[in-house]
XYZ file of N, CA and C in Angstrom:
762
model
N -75.306 22.716 -29.339
C -75.619 21.894 -28.377
C -74.501 20.888 -27.979
N -74.437 20.375 -26.860
C -73.604 19.279 -26.633
C -74.027 18.369 -25.966
N -74.253 17.159 -26.774
C -74.847 15.797 -26.622
C -74.008 15.034 -25.593
N -74.735 14.770 -24.147
C -73.614 13.684 -23.462
C -74.290 12.303 -23.785
N -73.276 11.556 -23.933
C -73.068 10.232 -23.922
C -72.523 9.506 -22.943
N -73.295 8.552 -22.206
C -72.789 7.877 -21.413
C -71.561 7.085 -21.675
N -70.457 6.906 -20.631
C -69.212 6.466 -21.102
C -69.784 4.766 -21.086
N -70.626 4.498 -20.855
C -71.121 2.786 -20.674
C -71.363 2.637 -22.258
N -71.322 3.294 -23.051
C -71.641 3.106 -24.281
C -70.582 3.619 -25.387
N -69.045 3.873 -24.572
C -68.130 3.787 -25.172
C -67.552 2.409 -25.790
N -66.711 2.587 -26.618
C -66.011 1.352 -26.954
C -65.535 0.768 -26.196
N -65.416 -0.661 -25.647
C -64.445 -1.079 -24.760
C -64.684 -1.279 -23.235
N -66.257 -0.266 -22.750
C -66.349 -0.068 -21.586
C -67.802 -0.770 -21.513
N -67.768 -1.681 -20.455
C -69.144 -2.503 -19.594
C -69.773 -2.123 -18.360
N -70.557 -1.891 -18.361
C -71.013 -1.512 -17.153
C -72.404 -2.423 -16.709
N -72.425 -2.333 -15.336
C -73.496 -3.357 -14.645
C -74.834 -2.368 -14.806
N -76.074 -2.747 -14.270
C -77.441 -2.096 -14.570
C -77.508 -1.427 -13.985
N -76.609 -0.621 -12.937
C -76.853 0.512 -12.205
C -75.858 1.595 -12.785
N -75.241 1.164 -14.100
C -74.486 2.451 -14.396
C -72.624 2.418 -14.118
N -72.583 1.253 -13.378
C -71.066 1.110 -12.719
C -70.008 0.608 -13.588
N -69.074 0.824 -14.413
C -68.141 0.422 -14.982
C -67.693 -0.815 -13.933
N -67.467 -2.004 -15.234
C -66.852 -3.002 -14.704
C -65.924 -3.849 -15.693
N -66.212 -3.397 -16.859
C -64.785 -3.901 -17.488
C -64.493 -2.878 -18.328
N -62.880 -2.880 -18.271
C -62.339 -1.931 -19.616
C -61.349 -2.664 -20.503
N -62.134 -3.029 -21.602
C -61.342 -3.574 -22.788
C -61.042 -3.301 -23.860
N -59.754 -3.078 -23.825
C -59.209 -2.047 -25.245
C -57.696 -2.397 -25.440
N -57.589 -3.785 -25.571
C -56.129 -4.142 -25.794
C -56.018 -3.984 -27.879
N -54.588 -3.633 -28.008
C -54.279 -3.157 -29.316
C -55.172 -2.117 -29.867
N -55.403 -0.656 -28.944
C -55.904 0.094 -29.891
C -54.953 1.549 -29.799
N -54.098 0.971 -29.698
C -53.300 2.084 -30.036
C -53.116 3.134 -28.955
N -53.437 2.819 -27.810
C -53.305 3.932 -26.638
C -51.701 4.562 -26.460
N -52.131 5.560 -25.898
C -50.698 6.149 -25.331
C -51.060 7.099 -23.853
N -50.020 7.641 -23.268
C -50.048 8.145 -22.196
C -49.759 7.359 -20.947
N -50.309 7.453 -19.581
C -49.517 6.799 -18.561
C -51.024 6.418 -17.744
N -50.794 5.521 -16.726
C -52.015 4.774 -15.971
C -52.806 5.809 -15.130
N -54.059 6.188 -15.073
C -54.442 7.217 -14.394
C -54.323 6.355 -12.731
N -54.161 7.142 -12.035
C -54.840 6.896 -10.735
C -56.553 6.782 -10.594
N -56.977 7.823 -11.217
C -58.442 7.929 -11.321
C -58.988 6.498 -11.290
N -58.282 5.577 -12.163
C -59.061 4.155 -12.374
C -59.247 3.280 -10.776
N -58.729 3.846 -9.900
C -58.603 3.151 -8.804
C -60.318 3.661 -7.900
N -60.772 4.940 -8.475
C -62.273 5.085 -8.297
C -63.623 4.450 -8.597
N -62.890 3.226 -9.715
C -63.998 2.627 -10.100
C -64.314 1.311 -9.471
N -64.986 1.446 -8.643
C -65.014 0.405 -7.027
C -65.608 -0.975 -7.748
N -66.009 -0.967 -8.742
C -66.801 -2.630 -9.592
C -65.981 -2.870 -10.583
N -65.151 -2.178 -10.525
C -64.271 -3.019 -11.655
C -63.885 -4.199 -11.784
N -63.844 -4.866 -12.651
C -63.409 -6.537 -12.248
C -62.340 -6.693 -13.521
N -62.367 -6.118 -14.473
C -61.331 -6.606 -15.831
C -61.010 -5.450 -16.506
N -59.630 -5.575 -16.421
C -59.163 -4.152 -16.720
C -57.982 -5.092 -18.179
N -58.313 -4.552 -19.202
C -57.542 -5.011 -20.382
C -57.237 -3.708 -21.111
N -55.652 -3.232 -20.941
C -55.055 -2.682 -21.704
C -53.461 -2.806 -22.446
N -53.742 -4.358 -22.631
C -52.540 -4.566 -23.175
C -51.860 -4.322 -24.687
N -50.962 -4.496 -24.805
C -50.391 -4.309 -26.345
C -50.940 -2.808 -26.817
N -50.481 -1.942 -25.937
C -50.404 -0.379 -26.306
C -49.682 0.480 -26.026
N -49.327 1.575 -26.346
C -48.116 2.459 -25.960
C -48.208 3.186 -24.717
N -48.804 2.485 -23.662
C -48.976 3.108 -22.486
C -47.164 2.907 -21.472
N -47.592 3.948 -20.939
C -45.752 3.947 -19.979
C -46.607 4.477 -18.851
N -45.772 4.786 -17.581
C -45.545 4.898 -16.493
C -45.107 4.188 -15.548
N -45.961 4.161 -14.156
C -45.663 3.062 -13.534
C -47.135 2.506 -13.154
N -47.128 1.771 -12.219
C -48.555 1.174 -11.410
C -48.932 2.029 -10.454
N -50.017 2.538 -10.423
C -50.389 3.344 -9.421
C -50.959 2.505 -7.958
N -50.332 3.097 -6.955
C -50.497 2.764 -5.835
C -52.039 2.973 -5.420
N -52.576 3.831 -5.814
C -54.325 4.027 -5.605
C -55.023 2.979 -6.546
N -54.500 1.951 -7.212
C -55.574 0.790 -7.505
C -55.354 -0.114 -6.328
N -54.780 0.002 -5.684
C -55.339 -1.071 -4.269
C -56.467 -0.827 -3.496
N -57.468 -0.071 -4.026
C -58.584 0.344 -3.640
C -60.053 -0.799 -4.801
N -59.191 -1.227 -5.653
C -60.238 -1.749 -6.347
C -60.498 -3.229 -6.081
N -61.165 -2.996 -4.805
C -62.061 -4.583 -4.168
C -62.349 -6.097 -5.348
N -62.853 -5.357 -6.431
C -63.440 -6.155 -6.924
C -62.638 -6.725 -8.016
N -61.595 -5.997 -8.354
C -60.846 -6.412 -9.195
C -60.350 -7.872 -9.303
N -60.378 -8.376 -10.793
C -59.920 -9.826 -10.858
C -58.602 -10.135 -11.897
N -59.346 -9.211 -13.267
C -58.214 -9.512 -14.387
C -57.385 -8.223 -14.434
N -56.143 -8.549 -15.014
C -55.244 -7.329 -15.157
C -54.593 -7.852 -16.287
N -54.563 -7.181 -17.383
C -53.995 -7.301 -18.883
C -53.242 -6.134 -18.875
N -51.793 -6.215 -18.731
C -51.107 -4.858 -18.816
C -49.693 -5.616 -20.028
N -49.638 -6.568 -20.464
C -48.753 -7.076 -21.032
C -48.261 -6.150 -22.780
N -47.274 -6.247 -22.757
C -46.840 -5.749 -24.213
C -46.806 -4.262 -24.293
N -46.827 -3.254 -22.778
C -46.693 -1.972 -22.801
C -45.326 -1.803 -22.463
N -45.359 -0.511 -22.219
C -44.151 0.207 -21.792
C -43.717 0.682 -19.983
N -45.000 -0.227 -19.290
C -45.051 0.798 -17.855
C -43.181 0.141 -17.304
N -43.179 0.446 -16.310
C -42.283 0.229 -15.523
C -42.562 0.265 -13.835
N -41.252 0.266 -13.367
C -41.175 0.449 -11.925
C -41.541 -0.810 -11.539
N -41.982 -1.165 -10.023
C -42.413 -2.169 -9.327
C -43.714 -2.271 -8.797
N -44.386 -3.479 -8.555
C -45.309 -3.965 -8.156
C -45.735 -3.520 -6.881
N -46.523 -2.228 -6.846
C -46.983 -1.863 -5.166
C -47.237 -3.588 -4.240
N -46.226 -3.543 -2.926
C -47.122 -4.328 -2.196
C -48.319 -4.424 -1.784
N -48.797 -2.945 -1.835
C -50.448 -2.659 -1.482
C -51.228 -3.174 -2.229
N -50.955 -3.979 -3.082
C -51.496 -4.656 -4.426
C -52.311 -5.900 -3.572
N -51.521 -6.299 -2.462
C -51.969 -7.741 -1.839
C -53.464 -7.543 -1.151
N -54.001 -6.270 -1.056
C -55.232 -5.926 -0.455
C -56.383 -6.387 -1.755
N -56.158 -6.834 -3.178
C -56.640 -7.383 -3.863
C -57.354 -8.656 -4.166
N -57.918 -9.129 -3.223
C -58.459 -10.247 -2.411
C -58.922 -11.140 -3.845
N -59.454 -10.543 -4.931
C -60.298 -11.117 -5.691
C -59.821 -11.837 -6.591
N -58.327 -11.036 -7.204
C -57.340 -11.469 -8.241
C -57.404 -12.905 -8.442
N -57.243 -12.842 -9.717
C -56.788 -14.220 -10.286
C -56.041 -14.529 -11.384
N -56.000 -13.160 -12.045
C -55.188 -13.061 -13.302
C -54.078 -11.474 -13.360
N -53.032 -12.279 -13.399
C -52.057 -10.829 -13.551
C -51.240 -11.065 -14.790
N -51.250 -10.538 -16.017
C -50.122 -10.370 -16.999
C -49.742 -9.606 -17.287
N -48.150 -9.411 -16.983
C -47.353 -7.986 -16.896
C -46.353 -8.266 -17.634
N -46.379 -9.320 -18.805
C -45.572 -9.936 -19.825
C -45.051 -8.819 -20.290
N -43.667 -9.022 -21.334
C -42.882 -8.022 -21.867
C -42.953 -6.584 -21.801
N -43.012 -6.148 -20.746
C -42.861 -4.649 -19.898
C -41.665 -4.428 -19.389
N -41.135 -3.353 -18.905
C -40.429 -2.899 -18.043
C -40.461 -3.326 -16.681
N -41.361 -3.898 -16.322
C -41.291 -4.080 -14.688
C -40.210 -4.607 -14.098
N -39.914 -3.776 -12.692
C -38.801 -4.641 -12.396
C -39.021 -5.197 -10.915
N -37.543 -4.938 -10.067
C -38.046 -5.234 -8.853
C -38.797 -6.680 -8.171
N -39.065 -6.935 -7.056
C -39.055 -8.131 -6.805
C -40.961 -8.427 -6.716
N -41.147 -9.688 -6.603
C -42.222 -10.321 -6.461
C -43.286 -10.022 -5.159
N -44.195 -9.207 -4.660
C -44.439 -8.935 -3.114
C -44.932 -10.319 -2.663
N -44.379 -10.799 -1.499
C -44.959 -12.015 -1.502
C -46.850 -11.559 -0.742
N -47.363 -10.281 -0.682
C -48.285 -9.847 -0.653
C -49.382 -9.998 -1.572
N -48.709 -10.057 -2.436
C -49.518 -9.779 -3.947
C -49.747 -11.297 -4.558
N -48.677 -12.267 -4.757
C -48.654 -13.347 -5.357
C -48.232 -14.556 -4.496
N -48.534 -14.438 -3.082
C -48.549 -15.546 -2.444
C -50.164 -15.204 -1.756
N -50.913 -14.707 -1.752
C -52.336 -14.554 -1.349
C -53.018 -15.163 -1.413
N -52.597 -16.572 -2.154
C -53.740 -17.433 -2.504
C -54.934 -17.178 -3.761
N -55.842 -17.808 -4.401
C -56.820 -17.419 -5.478
C -56.275 -17.298 -7.219
N -54.570 -17.055 -6.854
C -54.195 -16.970 -8.161
C -54.229 -17.759 -9.583
N -54.667 -17.749 -10.890
C -54.909 -18.738 -11.575
C -53.567 -18.642 -12.563
N -53.438 -17.042 -13.138
C -52.502 -16.790 -14.255
C -51.917 -15.909 -13.869
N -50.325 -16.039 -13.464
C -49.467 -15.042 -13.601
C -48.382 -14.812 -14.701
N -48.017 -13.917 -15.351
C -47.097 -13.899 -16.570
C -46.428 -12.516 -16.002
N -45.038 -12.535 -15.803
C -44.385 -11.849 -15.871
C -42.934 -11.750 -16.834
N -43.351 -12.806 -17.635
C -42.290 -13.057 -18.564
C -41.513 -12.289 -19.421
N -40.069 -11.726 -19.518
C -39.412 -11.110 -20.412
C -39.290 -9.604 -19.679
N -39.646 -9.671 -18.749
C -39.355 -8.636 -17.692
C -37.887 -8.223 -16.770
N -38.022 -7.329 -16.087
C -36.868 -7.273 -15.235
C -37.009 -7.672 -13.805
N -38.091 -8.346 -13.738
C -38.314 -8.790 -12.238
C -37.094 -10.046 -11.772
N -36.866 -9.619 -10.272
C -35.636 -10.290 -9.856
C -36.032 -10.690 -8.728
N -35.046 -11.399 -7.852
C -35.461 -12.013 -6.502
C -36.071 -13.277 -6.493
N -36.509 -14.093 -5.574
C -36.904 -15.327 -5.184
C -38.271 -15.332 -5.371
N -38.530 -16.449 -5.716
C -40.372 -17.031 -5.936
C -40.379 -17.345 -4.247
N -41.568 -16.235 -3.866
C -41.823 -16.669 -2.656
C -42.637 -18.485 -2.743
N -41.947 -19.225 -1.384
C -42.986 -20.461 -1.182
C -44.433 -20.620 -1.529
N -45.233 -19.172 -0.548
C -46.481 -19.398 -0.793
C -46.810 -19.141 -2.033
N -46.015 -18.837 -3.290
C -46.515 -18.767 -4.312
C -47.375 -19.827 -4.930
N -46.432 -21.205 -4.693
C -47.281 -22.448 -5.366
C -48.322 -22.784 -4.077
N -49.285 -22.026 -3.175
C -50.259 -22.455 -3.055
C -51.485 -21.844 -3.373
N -51.309 -20.989 -4.698
C -52.310 -20.623 -5.525
C -52.798 -21.752 -6.030
N -54.271 -21.715 -6.988
C -54.600 -22.510 -7.455
C -54.173 -22.418 -9.001
N -53.071 -22.706 -9.483
C -52.356 -22.040 -10.616
C -52.761 -22.720 -11.889
N -52.983 -22.155 -13.137
C -53.259 -23.244 -14.202
C -52.000 -22.359 -15.038
N -51.439 -21.465 -15.021
C -50.666 -20.800 -16.260
C -49.584 -19.752 -15.101
N -48.324 -20.098 -15.246
C -47.284 -19.515 -14.817
C -46.208 -19.480 -15.984
N -45.934 -18.035 -16.255
C -45.183 -17.811 -17.047
C -43.548 -16.895 -16.235
N -42.664 -17.249 -15.842
C -41.574 -16.404 -15.259
C -40.178 -16.207 -16.390
N -40.734 -16.677 -17.426
C -39.294 -17.067 -18.435
C -38.772 -15.786 -18.546
N -37.392 -16.183 -18.880
C -36.737 -14.839 -19.304
C -36.882 -14.103 -18.188
N -36.346 -14.028 -17.186
C -36.251 -13.006 -15.798
C -35.196 -13.196 -14.785
N -34.885 -12.174 -14.004
C -33.693 -12.689 -13.127
C -34.149 -13.613 -11.978
N -35.595 -14.098 -11.780
C -36.017 -14.764 -10.703
C -34.678 -15.786 -10.143
N -35.112 -16.275 -9.191
C -34.454 -17.189 -8.563
C -34.779 -17.789 -7.385
N -34.571 -18.953 -6.883
C -35.055 -19.371 -5.956
C -35.230 -21.222 -6.322
N -36.206 -21.772 -5.943
C -36.453 -23.210 -6.313
C -38.256 -23.345 -6.471
N -38.036 -24.683 -7.039
C -39.354 -25.041 -7.386
C -40.051 -25.975 -6.073
N -40.691 -25.189 -5.743
C -41.707 -26.124 -4.232
C -41.771 -27.341 -4.335
N -42.125 -28.476 -3.415
C -42.762 -29.457 -3.749
C -44.096 -29.509 -3.648
N -44.813 -28.104 -3.293
C -45.941 -27.902 -3.305
C -46.623 -28.034 -5.050
N -45.628 -27.760 -5.931
C -46.077 -27.969 -7.212
C -46.771 -29.132 -7.440
N -46.616 -30.346 -6.952
C -47.646 -31.300 -6.974
C -49.002 -31.472 -6.265
N -49.528 -30.270 -5.626
C -50.888 -30.279 -5.683
C -51.331 -29.220 -6.581
N -50.801 -28.772 -7.566
C -51.277 -27.918 -8.524
C -52.169 -29.068 -9.727
N -52.967 -29.686 -9.383
C -53.726 -30.374 -10.271
C -54.644 -29.670 -11.507
N -54.464 -28.083 -11.553
C -55.155 -27.631 -12.747
C -54.108 -27.162 -13.595
N -52.338 -26.959 -13.145
C -51.220 -26.489 -14.345
C -51.534 -26.947 -15.286
N -51.501 -26.033 -16.210
C -51.257 -26.744 -17.673
C -50.042 -26.125 -18.662
N -49.949 -24.804 -18.184
C -48.075 -24.402 -18.875
C -47.311 -23.871 -17.583
N -46.116 -24.472 -17.450
C -45.068 -23.751 -16.632
C -44.214 -23.694 -17.306
N -43.775 -22.287 -17.174
C -42.197 -21.303 -18.065
C -41.640 -21.019 -17.048
N -40.260 -21.328 -16.996
C -39.223 -20.895 -16.301
C -37.833 -20.661 -17.014
N -37.892 -20.769 -18.597
C -36.687 -20.555 -19.091
C -35.889 -19.576 -18.895
N -34.636 -19.943 -19.061
C -33.550 -18.660 -18.561
C -33.593 -17.991 -17.468
N -34.134 -18.421 -16.285
C -34.198 -17.662 -15.074
C -32.945 -18.288 -14.574
N -32.736 -17.609 -12.892
C -31.845 -18.392 -12.451
C -32.180 -19.273 -11.069
N -33.659 -20.150 -11.688
C -33.969 -21.091 -10.599
C -33.063 -22.188 -10.609
N -32.907 -22.747 -9.307
C -31.806 -23.856 -8.872
C -32.575 -24.818 -8.253
N -31.617 -25.732 -7.836
C -32.509 -27.134 -6.887
C -32.828 -28.254 -8.357
N -33.142 -29.158 -7.551
C -33.731 -30.154 -8.341
C -35.249 -30.174 -8.989
N -35.645 -30.897 -9.894
C -37.277 -31.114 -9.857
C -37.977 -31.807 -9.084
N -38.571 -31.365 -8.160
C -39.469 -32.453 -7.300
C -40.053 -33.455 -7.976
N -39.979 -34.542 -7.331
C -40.590 -35.822 -7.597
C -42.282 -35.373 -7.664
N -42.441 -34.629 -6.657
C -43.867 -34.299 -6.415
C -44.559 -34.006 -7.966
N -43.769 -33.511 -8.903
C -44.489 -32.795 -9.917
C -45.599 -33.947 -11.006
N -45.483 -34.845 -10.435
C -46.529 -35.914 -10.916
C -47.712 -35.813 -10.629
N -47.738 -35.085 -9.611
C -49.168 -34.295 -9.395
C -49.834 -33.437 -10.102
N -49.041 -32.550 -10.741
C -49.530 -31.958 -11.872
C -49.837 -32.312 -12.841
N -51.164 -33.321 -13.129
C -51.017 -34.492 -14.093
C -51.757 -33.709 -15.319
N -52.071 -32.296 -15.273
C -52.817 -31.750 -16.572
C -51.633 -30.819 -17.451
N -50.500 -30.732 -17.089
C -49.095 -30.020 -17.361
C -49.237 -30.814 -18.761
N -49.177 -29.901 -19.834
C -48.790 -30.329 -21.097
C -47.496 -29.638 -21.897
N -47.157 -28.149 -21.016
C -45.929 -27.433 -21.566
C -45.267 -27.167 -20.461
N -43.812 -27.849 -20.144
C -43.200 -27.473 -19.142
C -41.392 -27.119 -19.875
N -41.307 -25.894 -19.899
C -40.224 -25.199 -20.472
C -39.324 -24.675 -19.297
N -37.945 -25.545 -19.167
C -37.020 -25.232 -17.923
C -35.874 -24.845 -18.807
N -35.576 -24.322 -20.054
C -34.446 -24.348 -20.692
C -33.686 -23.262 -20.118
N -31.892 -23.593 -19.783
C -31.227 -22.503 -19.255
C -31.479 -22.114 -18.112
N -32.416 -22.879 -17.314
C -32.477 -22.742 -15.317
C -31.092 -23.465 -15.082
N -31.197 -23.102 -13.718
C -29.653 -23.876 -13.042
C -29.768 -24.862 -12.206
N -31.013 -26.004 -12.901
C -31.382 -27.002 -12.189
C -30.260 -27.971 -11.742
N -30.286 -28.694 -10.707
C -28.982 -30.072 -10.838
C -29.785 -31.203 -10.733
N -29.140 -32.165 -10.654
C -30.090 -33.306 -10.264
C -30.279 -34.142 -11.448
N -31.309 -34.942 -11.413
C -31.381 -36.297 -12.407
C -33.299 -35.793 -12.676
N -33.370 -36.491 -13.527
C -34.867 -36.415 -14.428
C -35.392 -37.129 -13.475
N -36.839 -36.965 -12.774
C -37.339 -37.762 -11.644
C -38.181 -38.636 -12.700
N -38.222 -40.138 -12.569
C -38.847 -41.167 -13.073
C -40.558 -40.810 -13.360
N -40.896 -40.266 -12.329
C -41.981 -39.581 -12.042
C -42.838 -38.760 -13.409
N -41.694 -38.075 -14.133
C -42.233 -37.841 -15.419
C -43.131 -38.304 -16.391
N -42.768 -39.559 -16.429
C -43.287 -40.587 -17.382
C -44.597 -40.738 -16.976
N -45.227 -40.282 -15.742
C -46.692 -40.242 -15.068
C -47.528 -39.297 -15.858
N -47.168 -38.251 -15.981
C -47.253 -37.213 -16.569
C -47.825 -37.313 -18.218
N -49.004 -37.915 -17.998
C -48.981 -38.556 -19.507
C -49.314 -37.171 -20.710
N -50.010 -36.005 -20.025
C -50.824 -35.036 -21.089
C -49.557 -34.078 -21.528
N -48.268 -34.356 -20.909
C -47.332 -33.596 -21.749
C -46.737 -33.802 -23.023
N -46.616 -32.648 -23.707
C -46.630 -32.768 -24.956
C -45.039 -32.037 -25.481
N -44.930 -30.783 -24.368
C -43.365 -30.066 -24.972
C -42.843 -30.297 -23.382
N -41.508 -30.877 -23.738
C -40.469 -30.753 -22.476
C -39.259 -30.384 -22.858
N -38.819 -29.039 -22.458
C -37.406 -29.006 -22.320
C -36.369 -28.415 -21.229
N -35.553 -29.161 -21.641
C -34.548 -28.661 -20.431
C -33.231 -28.496 -21.262
N -33.404 -28.307 -22.231
C -31.942 -28.118 -22.955
C -31.202 -26.494 -22.380
N -29.873 -27.148 -22.150
C -29.407 -25.912 -21.507
C -29.021 -25.892 -20.120
N -29.782 -26.567 -19.515
C -29.635 -26.959 -18.019
C -28.509 -28.021 -17.483
N -27.515 -27.089 -17.670
C -25.904 -27.891 -17.573
C -25.879 -28.803 -16.360
N -26.699 -28.311 -15.536
C -26.683 -28.673 -14.293
C -27.283 -30.253 -14.330
N -27.902 -30.739 -14.750
C -29.268 -31.800 -14.771
C -27.743 -33.246 -15.379
N -28.047 -34.449 -15.050
C -27.055 -35.140 -15.207
C -27.799 -36.695 -14.884
N -27.487 -37.992 -15.142
C -27.901 -39.055 -15.000
C -28.375 -39.513 -15.974
N -29.210 -40.698 -16.415
C -29.527 -41.139 -17.659
C -31.203 -40.684 -18.080
N -31.877 -40.692 -19.266
C -33.073 -40.774 -19.383
C -33.844 -41.640 -18.801
N -34.919 -41.630 -18.012
C -35.540 -42.721 -17.331
C -36.461 -43.277 -18.081
N -36.223 -44.747 -18.045
C -37.337 -45.689 -19.205
C -38.455 -45.353 -19.356
N -38.946 -44.567 -17.802
C -40.396 -44.399 -17.923
C -40.801 -43.265 -18.915
N -39.768 -42.402 -19.041
C -40.486 -41.739 -20.690
C -41.327 -42.265 -21.618
N -41.222 -43.088 -21.754
C -41.882 -43.846 -22.562
C -43.876 -44.123 -22.425
N -43.762 -43.529 -21.295
C -45.052 -43.333 -20.823
C -45.873 -42.093 -21.501
N -44.927 -41.111 -22.001
C -45.064 -39.788 -22.342
C -46.013 -39.989 -23.842
N -47.045 -40.842 -24.240
C -47.412 -41.192 -25.738
C -47.712 -39.641 -26.367
N -48.143 -39.012 -25.368
C -48.534 -37.498 -26.518
C -47.453 -36.514 -26.741
N -46.367 -36.736 -26.340
C -45.208 -35.488 -26.233
C -44.925 -35.510 -27.646
N -44.528 -34.203 -28.064
C -44.353 -33.878 -29.491
C -42.786 -33.464 -29.473
N -42.102 -33.033 -27.952
C -41.078 -32.440 -28.028
C -40.392 -32.566 -26.931
N -39.122 -33.087 -27.104
C -38.530 -32.960 -25.646
C -36.799 -32.672 -26.144
N -36.346 -31.833 -25.187
C -34.962 -31.061 -25.609
C -34.251 -31.190 -24.130
N -33.162 -32.051 -24.566
C -31.991 -32.108 -23.678
C -30.806 -32.026 -24.027
N -30.408 -31.135 -25.155
C -29.441 -30.389 -25.802
C -29.064 -29.800 -24.555
N -27.558 -30.004 -24.584
C -26.691 -29.136 -23.863
C -26.676 -29.378 -21.941
N -27.088 -30.982 -21.974
C -27.312 -31.136 -20.494
C -26.142 -32.278 -20.205
N -26.491 -32.956 -18.784
C -24.964 -34.144 -19.133
C -26.039 -35.350 -18.828
N -27.284 -35.276 -19.642
C -28.282 -36.562 -19.022
C -27.601 -37.759 -20.196
N -27.768 -38.962 -20.189
C -27.074 -39.798 -21.251
C -28.105 -40.806 -21.520
N -28.160 -41.522 -22.173
C -28.847 -42.619 -22.886
C -29.612 -42.333 -24.205
N -30.941 -43.211 -24.468
C -31.549 -43.009 -25.448
C -32.967 -42.774 -24.906
N -33.887 -42.105 -25.599
C -35.545 -41.943 -25.303
C -35.990 -43.394 -25.970
N -36.614 -43.852 -24.593
C -37.359 -45.463 -25.395
C -38.519 -45.297 -26.125
N -38.760 -46.073 -27.143
C -39.645 -46.329 -27.797
C -41.261 -46.003 -27.268
N -41.771 -45.747 -27.343
C -43.791 -45.891 -26.949
C -43.445 -47.129 -26.706
């Protein structure tokens, strides 16, 4: 005799009162195989966490029908291919974590420029191309593009991101100057631009960002000028790296 067990009782599965799957939370579960198209049929799925498993294959285009989807965690897997531009239809999406995978190609503006995103991580992937300026129109609080081939500039609109607390673009081809408007990102406490292709000088406005704890400009060989005296206002900072830049002077005491 076979006993039927509802999938709502399976480990890592959450359903709503009507029995529709709303969450799949199976990180670090030694899962293998490819990402199935069938997940695209879970009309009420809100949260998909499959990070740090031995999953491979590409992101299924069939997932563009997941209208309720808000959170995707696929970091630390073996997935590859590109981000389907059709995912721009996922209007409720707030979290994309694809870091430490083999994802490649460009960041589709339809996906990351749609507004509403809070968390985006594609660090340590093969993503390339320019960062769409519309990306900075999202209400971002966490951005990690570190150690990718992304290029472009940091938009003046970063100053409107008053909830941003982590901003990582180390070892990318991002160029241009660090905009003065960055002072508007007053919640920022981790700023890592090591090895980026930035130029110009350190804006004095950095000294107004009093929550900064970690500041990394090391190996930004295009940055020059002197250390702004306003840096003395960073009373919470634990680490400032200006190694292998053209910046001169001393860090003033608090």
